Short mmCIF file of C-alpha atoms in Angstrom, two decimals:
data_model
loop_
_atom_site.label_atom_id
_atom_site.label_comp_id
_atom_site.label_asym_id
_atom_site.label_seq_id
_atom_site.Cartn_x
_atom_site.Cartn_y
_atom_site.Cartn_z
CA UNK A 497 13.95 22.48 -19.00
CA UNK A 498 12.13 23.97 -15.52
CA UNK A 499 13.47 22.45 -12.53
CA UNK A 500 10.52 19.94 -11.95
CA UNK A 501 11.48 18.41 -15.00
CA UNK A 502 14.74 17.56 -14.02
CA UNK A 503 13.47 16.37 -10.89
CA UNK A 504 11.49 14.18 -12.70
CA UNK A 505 14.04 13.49 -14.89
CA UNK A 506 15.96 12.39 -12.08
CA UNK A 507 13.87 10.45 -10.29
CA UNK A 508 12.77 7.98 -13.26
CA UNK A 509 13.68 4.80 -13.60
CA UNK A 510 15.85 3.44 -16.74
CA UNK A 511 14.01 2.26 -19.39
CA UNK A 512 10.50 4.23 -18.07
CA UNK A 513 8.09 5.58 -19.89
CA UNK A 514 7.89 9.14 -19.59
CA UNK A 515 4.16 9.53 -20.06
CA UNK A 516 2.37 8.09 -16.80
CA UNK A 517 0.00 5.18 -18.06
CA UNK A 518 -2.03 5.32 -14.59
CA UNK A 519 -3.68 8.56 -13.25
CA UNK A 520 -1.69 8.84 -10.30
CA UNK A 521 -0.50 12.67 -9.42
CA UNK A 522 3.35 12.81 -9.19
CA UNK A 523 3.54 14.34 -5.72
CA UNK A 524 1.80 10.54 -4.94
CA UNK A 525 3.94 8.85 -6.51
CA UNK A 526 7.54 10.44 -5.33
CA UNK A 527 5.58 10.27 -1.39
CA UNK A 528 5.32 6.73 -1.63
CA UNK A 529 9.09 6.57 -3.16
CA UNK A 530 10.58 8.57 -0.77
CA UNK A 531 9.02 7.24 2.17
CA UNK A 532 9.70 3.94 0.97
CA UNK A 533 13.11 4.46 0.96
CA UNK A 534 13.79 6.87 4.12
CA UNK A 535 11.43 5.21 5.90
CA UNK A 536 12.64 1.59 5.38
CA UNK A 537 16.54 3.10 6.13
CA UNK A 538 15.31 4.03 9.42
CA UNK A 539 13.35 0.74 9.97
CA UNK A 540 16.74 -1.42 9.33
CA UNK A 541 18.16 1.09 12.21
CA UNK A 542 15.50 0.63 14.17
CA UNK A 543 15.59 -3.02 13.85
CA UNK A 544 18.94 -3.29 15.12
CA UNK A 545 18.56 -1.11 17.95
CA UNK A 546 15.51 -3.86 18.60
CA UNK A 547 18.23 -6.68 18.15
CA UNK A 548 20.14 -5.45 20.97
CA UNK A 549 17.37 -5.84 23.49
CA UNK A 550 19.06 -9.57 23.37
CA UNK A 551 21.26 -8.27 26.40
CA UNK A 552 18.28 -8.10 28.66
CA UNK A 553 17.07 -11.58 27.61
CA UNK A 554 14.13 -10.55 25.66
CA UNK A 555 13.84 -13.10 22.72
CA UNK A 556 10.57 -11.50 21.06
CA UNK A 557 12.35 -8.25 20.47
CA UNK A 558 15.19 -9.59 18.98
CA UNK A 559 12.96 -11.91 16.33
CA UNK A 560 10.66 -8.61 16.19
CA UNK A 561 14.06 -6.64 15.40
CA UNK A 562 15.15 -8.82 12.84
CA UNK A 563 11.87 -9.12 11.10
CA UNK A 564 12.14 -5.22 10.78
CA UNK A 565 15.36 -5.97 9.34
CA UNK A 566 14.42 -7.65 6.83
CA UNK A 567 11.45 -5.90 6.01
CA UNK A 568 13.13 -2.59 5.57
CA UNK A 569 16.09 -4.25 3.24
CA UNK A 570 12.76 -6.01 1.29
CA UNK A 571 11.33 -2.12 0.78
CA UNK A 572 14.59 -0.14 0.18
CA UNK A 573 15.30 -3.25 -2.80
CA UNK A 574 11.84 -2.26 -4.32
CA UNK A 575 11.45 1.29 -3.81
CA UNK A 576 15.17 2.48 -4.26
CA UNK A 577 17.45 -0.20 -5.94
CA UNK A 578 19.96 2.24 -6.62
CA UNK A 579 20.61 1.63 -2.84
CA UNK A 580 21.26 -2.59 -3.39
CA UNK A 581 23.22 -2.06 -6.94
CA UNK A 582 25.75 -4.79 -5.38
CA UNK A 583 23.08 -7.53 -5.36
CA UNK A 584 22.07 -9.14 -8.70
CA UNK A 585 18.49 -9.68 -8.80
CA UNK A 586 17.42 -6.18 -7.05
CA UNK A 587 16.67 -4.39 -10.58
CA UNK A 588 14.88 -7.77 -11.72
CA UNK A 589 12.49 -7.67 -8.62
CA UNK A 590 12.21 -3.89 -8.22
CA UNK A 591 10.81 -4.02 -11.85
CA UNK A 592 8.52 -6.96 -11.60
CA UNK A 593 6.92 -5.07 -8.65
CA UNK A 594 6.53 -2.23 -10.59
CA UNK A 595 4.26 -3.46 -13.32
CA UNK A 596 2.31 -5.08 -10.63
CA UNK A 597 -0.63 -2.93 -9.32
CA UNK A 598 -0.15 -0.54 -6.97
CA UNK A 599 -2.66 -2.34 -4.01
CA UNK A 600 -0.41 -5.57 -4.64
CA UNK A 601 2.29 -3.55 -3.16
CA UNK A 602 -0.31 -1.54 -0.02
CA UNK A 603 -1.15 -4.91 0.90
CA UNK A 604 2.25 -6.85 0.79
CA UNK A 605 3.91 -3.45 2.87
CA UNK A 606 1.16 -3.36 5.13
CA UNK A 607 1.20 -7.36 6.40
CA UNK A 608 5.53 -7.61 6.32
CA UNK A 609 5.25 -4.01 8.82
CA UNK A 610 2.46 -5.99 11.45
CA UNK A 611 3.90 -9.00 13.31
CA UNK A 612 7.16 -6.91 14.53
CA UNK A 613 4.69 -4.38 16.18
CA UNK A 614 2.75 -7.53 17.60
CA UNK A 615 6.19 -9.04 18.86
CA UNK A 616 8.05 -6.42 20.07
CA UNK A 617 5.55 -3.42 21.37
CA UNK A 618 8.00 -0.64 21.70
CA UNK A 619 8.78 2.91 20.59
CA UNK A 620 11.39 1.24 17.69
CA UNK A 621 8.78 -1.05 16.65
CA UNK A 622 5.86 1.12 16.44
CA UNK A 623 8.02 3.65 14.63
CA UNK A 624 10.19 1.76 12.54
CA UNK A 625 7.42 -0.61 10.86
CA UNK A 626 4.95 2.33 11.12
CA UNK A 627 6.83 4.14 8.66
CA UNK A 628 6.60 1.24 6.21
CA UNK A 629 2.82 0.44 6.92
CA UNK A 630 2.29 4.40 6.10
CA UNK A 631 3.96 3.56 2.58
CA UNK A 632 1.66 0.62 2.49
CA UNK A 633 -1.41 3.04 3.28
CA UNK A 634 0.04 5.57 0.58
CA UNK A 635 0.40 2.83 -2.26
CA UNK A 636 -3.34 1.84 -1.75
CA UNK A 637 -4.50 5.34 -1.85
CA UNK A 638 -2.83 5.12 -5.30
CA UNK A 639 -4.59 2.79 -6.13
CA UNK A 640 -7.94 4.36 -5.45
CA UNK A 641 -7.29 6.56 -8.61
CA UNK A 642 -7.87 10.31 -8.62
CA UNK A 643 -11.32 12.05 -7.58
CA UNK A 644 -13.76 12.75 -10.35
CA UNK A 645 -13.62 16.36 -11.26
CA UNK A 646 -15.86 18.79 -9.19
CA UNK A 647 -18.46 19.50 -12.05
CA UNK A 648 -19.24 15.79 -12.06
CA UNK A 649 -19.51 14.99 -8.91
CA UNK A 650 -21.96 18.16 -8.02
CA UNK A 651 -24.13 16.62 -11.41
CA UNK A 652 -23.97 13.15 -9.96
CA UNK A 653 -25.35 14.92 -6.14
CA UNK A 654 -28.07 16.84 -8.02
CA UNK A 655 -29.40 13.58 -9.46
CA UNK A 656 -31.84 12.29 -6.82
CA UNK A 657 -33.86 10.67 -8.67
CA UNK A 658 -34.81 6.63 -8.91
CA UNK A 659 -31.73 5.06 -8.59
CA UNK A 660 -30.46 4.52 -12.69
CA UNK A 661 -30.38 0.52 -14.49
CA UNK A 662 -26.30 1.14 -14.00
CA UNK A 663 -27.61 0.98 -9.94
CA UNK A 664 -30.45 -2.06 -9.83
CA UNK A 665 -29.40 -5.13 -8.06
CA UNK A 666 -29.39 -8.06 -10.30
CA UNK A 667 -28.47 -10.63 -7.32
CA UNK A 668 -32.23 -11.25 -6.49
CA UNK A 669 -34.23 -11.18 -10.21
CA UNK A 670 -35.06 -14.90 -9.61
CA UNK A 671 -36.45 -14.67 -5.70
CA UNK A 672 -40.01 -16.31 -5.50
CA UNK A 673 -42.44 -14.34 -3.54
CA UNK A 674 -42.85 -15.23 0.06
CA UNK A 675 -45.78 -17.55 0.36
CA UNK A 676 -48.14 -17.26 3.37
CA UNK A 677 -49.40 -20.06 5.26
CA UNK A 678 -51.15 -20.57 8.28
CA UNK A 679 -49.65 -20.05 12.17
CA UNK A 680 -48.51 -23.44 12.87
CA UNK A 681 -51.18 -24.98 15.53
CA UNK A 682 -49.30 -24.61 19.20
CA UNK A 683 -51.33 -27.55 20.63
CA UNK A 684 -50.11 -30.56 19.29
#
């Protein structure tokens, strides 16, 4: 067994399939994994050093701080729920959002890492929920899918010829011609 298969080996979750049913490379996948999970971690910290802007009276940092909070436990319970085995339901969420697609998750990280940055602007903020929006951003390149291999997409360049049936617009097959009438008169 070569070391990237233990890695891998590592890294799965029970009851996974070991063949990949998406087309996702691996590096991809264990990016958006690990900075899931580091990335939340230093979110929560980051969140807390927000909550104690309380002592200089600033409310919005302290509701922006605990928003991080909670949006960095949210991630580390989906991404690593090794880290939350003392809390029941973790496994049953993390794998419910794991058969979900992968822009289901982009878009859910990307709007729970906004309103602390909108609250609070700081250094903690911008970091802390930066680090989960760039999961967010990882997950939906994921969900793009893999580039076509080069020899296709040089054959698809060389084609330059009438765009193909596959290309035709259908929206407009029942548009009526414009009709022409005369200027209307400007005198009466």
């Amino acid at each position: 067994m070569s070391f990237a298969e233990k890695i891998s080996s590592i890294m799965q979750r029970p009851g996974q399939d070991p063949v990949a049913k998406d087309d996702v490379s691996w590096w991809m996948k264990y990016a958006g994994r690990g900075l899931g999970t580091v990335g939340s971690l230093i979110a929560i910290f980051l969140g807390a050093w927000n909550c104690a802007s309380i002592l200089w009276g600033s409310i919005d940092c302290l509701i922006s701080g605990m928003w991080q909070m909670v949006a960095g436990f949210i991630v580390v319970t989906i991404e690593a729920p090794c880290c939350c085995l003392f809390i029941d339901f973790v496994q049953n969420l993390s794998n419910w959002v794991e058969n979900r697609p992968y822009w289901n998750r982009a878009v859910g990280y990307c709007l729970i890492a906004l309103p602390p940055v909108f609250l609070c602007t700081g250094m903690s903020s911008l970091f802390g929920s930066g680090l989960i929006f760039a999961t967010g951003v990882i997950y939906g390149l994921m969900s793009l899918g893999r580039k076509a291999p080069l020899s296709e997409m040089m054959s698809e360049a060389k084609n330059i010829e009438v765009p193909s049936s596959s290309m035709q617009a259908t929206l407009v097959e029942n548009a009526q011609p414009l009709g022409f009438s005369n200027r209307p008169d400007s005198n009466v």
